[in-house]
Short mmCIF file of C-alpha atoms and ligand atoms in Angstrom, two decimals:
data_model
loop_
_atom_site.label_atom_id
_atom_site.label_comp_id
_atom_site.label_asym_id
_atom_site.label_seq_id
_atom_site.Cartn_x
_atom_site.Cartn_y
_atom_site.Cartn_z
CA MET A 675 0.00 0.00 0.00
CA SER A 676 1.50 3.40 -0.89
CA ILE A 677 0.89 6.59 1.02
CA SER A 678 -1.06 9.46 -0.44
CA THR A 679 0.00 12.25 1.94
CA ASN A 680 3.30 13.37 3.49
CA SER A 681 4.23 15.06 0.20
CA SER A 682 6.26 17.63 2.14
CA GLN A 683 8.78 15.05 3.34
CA PRO A 684 12.40 15.66 2.28
CA GLU A 685 13.54 13.62 -0.74
CA SER A 686 16.00 11.53 1.21
CA VAL A 687 15.34 10.42 4.77
CA ASP A 688 17.91 8.53 6.79
CA GLN A 689 15.82 5.58 7.91
CA ASN A 690 18.35 4.69 10.58
CA ASN A 691 18.29 8.11 12.11
CA LEU A 692 14.62 8.94 12.49
CA PRO A 693 13.45 10.94 15.49
CA SER A 694 11.83 8.73 18.09
CA LEU A 695 9.85 9.42 21.20
CA ILE A 696 8.88 7.00 23.91
CA TRP A 697 6.89 8.44 26.77
CA PRO A 698 7.00 8.11 29.67
CA ASP A 699 10.56 6.80 29.70
CA PRO A 700 11.66 6.04 33.27
CA SER A 701 15.39 5.62 33.05
CA PRO A 702 16.82 3.64 34.71
CA LEU A 703 13.89 1.30 35.24
CA PRO A 704 12.66 0.93 38.83
CA ARG A 705 13.92 -1.91 41.03
CA PHE A 706 11.53 -3.80 43.26
CA SER A 707 11.99 -5.35 46.71
CA HIS A 708 11.74 -8.70 44.89
CA PRO A 709 11.29 -9.28 41.14
CA LEU A 710 7.84 -8.95 39.57
CA HIS A 711 6.26 -12.30 38.73
CA LEU A 712 4.82 -12.16 35.24
CA GLY A 713 2.87 -14.31 32.83
CA VAL A 714 2.81 -13.69 29.07
CA MET A 715 0.16 -14.63 26.49
CA ALA A 716 1.06 -14.98 22.80
CA SER A 717 -0.46 -16.46 19.65
CA GLY A 718 2.18 -16.13 16.96
CA ASN A 719 5.75 -15.03 16.49
CA GLY A 720 6.51 -14.10 20.10
CA SER A 721 9.22 -11.48 19.54
CA ASN A 722 7.78 -9.28 22.29
CA PHE A 723 7.74 -12.26 24.65
CA GLU A 724 11.42 -12.88 23.92
CA VAL A 725 12.24 -9.20 24.46
CA LEU A 726 10.71 -9.40 27.94
CA VAL A 727 12.68 -12.53 28.79
CA LYS A 728 15.93 -10.94 27.56
CA ALA A 729 15.22 -7.74 29.50
CA THR A 730 14.90 -9.80 32.69
CA GLU A 731 18.05 -11.80 31.89
CA ARG A 732 20.17 -8.69 31.52
CA LYS A 733 18.50 -7.22 34.62
CA GLN A 734 17.05 -4.23 32.78
CA LEU A 735 13.58 -5.35 33.90
CA ASP A 736 13.43 -6.48 37.54
CA ALA A 737 11.06 -9.36 36.86
CA SER A 738 10.75 -13.05 36.22
CA ILE A 739 8.73 -14.45 33.32
CA ASP A 740 7.17 -17.44 35.05
CA VAL A 741 5.01 -18.81 32.25
CA LEU A 742 4.03 -18.30 28.62
CA VAL A 743 0.54 -19.32 27.55
CA VAL A 744 -0.15 -19.87 23.85
CA ASN A 745 -3.39 -20.71 22.08
CA ASN A 746 -1.69 -22.13 18.97
CA PRO A 747 0.29 -25.32 19.64
CA ASP A 748 2.45 -24.70 16.56
CA CYS A 749 3.40 -21.07 17.12
CA GLU A 750 6.91 -19.65 17.09
CA ALA A 751 6.38 -18.17 20.55
CA ARG A 752 6.19 -21.71 21.96
CA ARG A 753 9.48 -22.62 20.29
CA ARG A 754 11.07 -19.47 21.69
CA ALA A 755 9.90 -20.46 25.21
CA GLU A 756 11.50 -23.87 24.82
CA ARG A 757 14.76 -22.30 23.63
CA LEU A 758 14.71 -19.74 26.46
CA GLY A 759 13.79 -22.27 29.17
CA ILE A 760 10.46 -20.65 30.07
CA PRO A 761 7.55 -22.96 31.00
CA CYS A 762 4.90 -22.91 28.27
CA VAL A 763 1.27 -23.94 28.67
CA VAL A 764 -0.88 -24.56 25.58
CA HIS A 765 -4.57 -23.68 25.81
CA ASP A 766 -5.68 -24.42 22.26
CA HIS A 767 -8.73 -22.20 21.70
CA ARG A 768 -10.21 -24.81 19.33
CA LYS A 769 -10.61 -27.19 22.25
CA PHE A 770 -12.87 -24.82 24.22
CA SER A 771 -16.54 -24.35 23.48
CA SER A 772 -16.58 -20.64 24.38
CA ARG A 773 -14.26 -17.67 24.90
CA GLU A 774 -15.28 -17.72 28.57
CA GLN A 775 -14.10 -21.31 29.01
CA LEU A 776 -10.75 -20.50 27.44
CA ASP A 777 -10.40 -17.51 29.74
CA GLN A 778 -11.29 -19.62 32.77
CA ALA A 779 -8.42 -21.94 31.88
CA LEU A 780 -6.10 -18.93 31.55
CA VAL A 781 -7.18 -17.64 34.97
CA SER A 782 -6.53 -21.07 36.52
CA THR A 783 -3.06 -21.27 34.99
CA PHE A 784 -2.03 -17.78 36.03
CA LYS A 785 -3.47 -18.14 39.56
CA LYS A 786 -1.68 -21.47 39.97
CA MET A 787 1.58 -19.78 38.96
CA SER A 788 0.84 -16.85 41.34
CA VAL A 789 1.70 -14.21 38.73
CA GLU A 790 1.28 -10.56 39.70
CA GLY A 791 0.66 -9.32 36.20
CA ILE A 792 0.09 -10.62 32.68
CA VAL A 793 1.26 -9.24 29.34
CA MET A 794 -0.78 -9.95 26.23
CA ALA A 795 2.06 -9.84 23.69
CA GLY A 796 0.42 -10.63 20.37
CA TRP A 797 -2.58 -12.53 21.81
CA MET A 798 -4.95 -12.73 18.88
CA ARG A 799 -8.13 -13.66 20.78
CA ILE A 800 -10.69 -11.30 22.27
CA VAL A 801 -10.67 -11.71 26.04
CA THR A 802 -13.78 -11.74 28.22
CA PRO A 803 -14.60 -10.27 31.65
CA ILE A 804 -13.63 -13.66 33.15
CA LEU A 805 -9.94 -12.86 32.56
CA VAL A 806 -10.16 -9.06 32.77
CA GLU A 807 -11.93 -9.08 36.14
CA ALA A 808 -9.69 -11.78 37.63
CA PHE A 809 -6.68 -9.52 36.93
CA THR A 810 -8.15 -6.01 37.10
CA ASP A 811 -5.44 -3.45 36.21
CA ARG A 812 -2.92 -6.32 36.00
CA LEU A 813 -3.57 -7.38 32.43
CA LEU A 814 -1.54 -5.41 29.85
CA ASN A 815 -1.71 -5.40 26.05
CA ILE A 816 0.62 -4.09 23.37
CA HIS A 817 -1.00 -2.65 20.26
CA PRO A 818 0.67 -1.28 17.10
CA SER A 819 -0.90 2.19 17.02
CA LEU A 820 -1.06 5.35 19.06
CA LEU A 821 -4.30 4.54 20.87
CA PRO A 822 -7.08 5.59 20.84
CA SER A 823 -6.44 5.71 17.07
CA PHE A 824 -6.67 2.56 14.97
CA THR A 825 -8.04 -0.03 17.37
CA GLY A 826 -8.70 -3.63 16.34
CA LEU A 827 -7.22 -5.59 13.48
CA ASP A 828 -4.52 -4.34 11.10
CA ALA A 829 -3.72 -1.10 12.91
CA VAL A 830 -0.72 -0.56 10.60
CA GLY A 831 -2.89 -0.83 7.48
CA GLN A 832 -5.44 1.52 9.04
CA ALA A 833 -2.74 4.14 9.70
CA LEU A 834 -1.41 3.88 6.13
CA LYS A 835 -4.90 4.19 4.71
CA ALA A 836 -5.67 7.22 6.88
CA GLY A 837 -2.56 9.01 5.59
CA VAL A 838 -1.34 10.13 9.01
CA SER A 839 2.29 11.29 9.43
CA ILE A 840 2.94 9.64 12.75
CA THR A 841 1.75 6.36 14.19
CA GLY A 842 3.38 4.13 16.80
CA CYS A 843 2.59 1.62 19.50
CA SER A 844 0.92 1.62 22.88
CA VAL A 845 0.90 -0.50 26.01
CA HIS A 846 -2.37 -0.25 27.89
CA ARG A 847 -4.32 -1.89 30.67
CA VAL A 848 -6.96 -4.25 29.34
CA THR A 849 -10.63 -3.53 29.95
CA ALA A 850 -13.73 -5.24 28.57
CA GLU A 851 -13.69 -3.04 25.44
CA VAL A 852 -11.05 -4.03 22.85
CA ASP A 853 -7.94 -1.74 22.83
CA ALA A 854 -9.74 0.85 24.96
CA GLY A 855 -8.14 0.59 28.41
CA PRO A 856 -5.95 3.29 29.98
CA VAL A 857 -2.64 3.85 28.20
CA ILE A 858 0.54 3.23 30.23
CA ALA A 859 3.19 4.27 27.68
CA GLN A 860 3.52 4.97 23.97
CA ALA A 861 6.19 5.24 21.28
CA ALA A 862 5.80 7.47 18.21
CA VAL A 863 6.90 6.26 14.76
CA PRO A 864 7.03 8.63 11.74
CA ILE A 865 5.47 7.35 8.50
CA LEU A 866 7.68 7.81 5.44
CA CYS A 867 6.63 8.29 1.81
CA SER A 868 8.61 5.17 1.03
CA ASP A 869 6.78 3.05 3.61
CA ASP A 870 4.77 0.01 2.79
CA HIS A 871 2.99 -2.24 5.27
CA GLN A 872 6.02 -4.41 5.91
CA ARG A 873 8.54 -1.59 6.37
CA LEU A 874 6.27 0.37 8.68
CA SER A 875 5.38 -2.75 10.69
CA GLN A 876 9.08 -3.48 11.20
CA ARG A 877 9.83 0.04 12.45
CA ILE A 878 6.83 -0.07 14.80
CA GLN A 879 7.94 -3.43 16.12
CA SER A 880 11.45 -2.12 16.87
CA GLN A 881 9.82 0.52 19.03
CA GLU A 882 7.53 -2.07 20.65
CA HIS A 883 10.62 -3.93 21.76
CA LYS A 884 11.92 -0.82 23.54
CA LEU A 885 8.54 0.22 24.91
CA LEU A 886 7.31 -3.04 26.43
CA PRO A 887 9.89 -3.50 29.24
CA LEU A 888 9.43 0.16 30.24
CA ALA A 889 5.66 -0.10 30.32
CA VAL A 890 5.74 -3.33 32.33
CA ALA A 891 8.06 -1.70 34.89
CA ILE A 892 5.71 1.31 35.16
CA ALA A 893 2.74 -1.01 35.69
CA GLY A 894 4.75 -3.03 38.21
CA GLN A 895 5.31 0.08 40.30
CA SER A 896 1.58 0.62 40.57
CA TRP A 897 0.93 -3.06 41.43
CA ARG A 898 3.50 -2.95 44.21
CA SER A 899 2.25 0.36 45.56
CA GLN A 900 -1.26 -1.14 45.75
CA VAL A 901 0.11 -4.08 47.75
CA ASN A 902 2.08 -1.75 50.03
CA SER A 903 -0.98 0.39 50.70
CA GLY A 904 -3.06 -2.70 51.48
CA VAL A 905 -5.13 -2.72 48.24
CA GLU A 906 -5.56 -6.30 47.07
CA GLY A 907 -4.73 -6.95 43.41
C1 GRF B 1472 2.74 -6.88 17.85
O1 GRF B 1472 2.87 -6.03 16.77
C2 GRF B 1472 1.70 -6.39 18.82
O2 GRF B 1472 1.56 -5.01 18.79
C3 GRF B 1472 0.44 -7.02 18.30
O3 GRF B 1472 0.85 -8.29 17.84
C4 GRF B 1472 2.20 -8.23 17.43
C5 GRF B 1472 2.92 -9.36 18.09
O4 GRF B 1472 4.22 -9.54 17.61
N1 GRF B 1472 -0.54 -7.07 19.34
P1 GRF B 1472 5.15 -10.65 18.24
O5 GRF B 1472 4.36 -11.96 18.21
O6 GRF B 1472 5.48 -10.27 19.63
O7 GRF B 1472 6.36 -10.73 17.36
#
């Protein structure tokens, strides 16, 4: 898909030197009295899952990824978990008769693992109040647009079609409405005249990989402050 606007862009743009903005950007990331215990949900490639694991390994993110749950037995995310030594549970959505039953299984898995928070990192199923209410404020999602713009499927294609100059990615708390919960952090990504779907998706994903550990750490601070002030999560 080519872009119809942005005609005022300079002829040559250094793709490796584009302005970027991630906000908020707490640097260095906060430390916790003991590492955050996290679960991750993924359906496909799992690059964001791997980024989180690597961020914990190099101690950028003070957390432990205790479990990955996938809904596709044959997804790359599952293979990454095996390679990285992270326990992986498969809840194949085709084996459940309703979204609610799938979500009940997710809740059981995450409760059993005693996770404090969950990151939906490329989870391609709509979640129900069963999961959202079991982990109120503790369920995060990453979405490839600057929310509230371009919710739902193919956010990158929507941004290209709309002809906007800047898009990006967002990490937000999950509520019952799809891609509508409060935003925790966002990264801006300029759209170039030369962009197509693949090129823009790749640049957005590079920013996702920087954004996600930051956003999880920000969310973790609020989870821990709730615990410290006696509010049950
Ligand atoms: C990401 O672009 C994320 O924004 C969207 O799904 C994609 C997952 O990518 N929700 P990956 O599986 O982490 O590589």
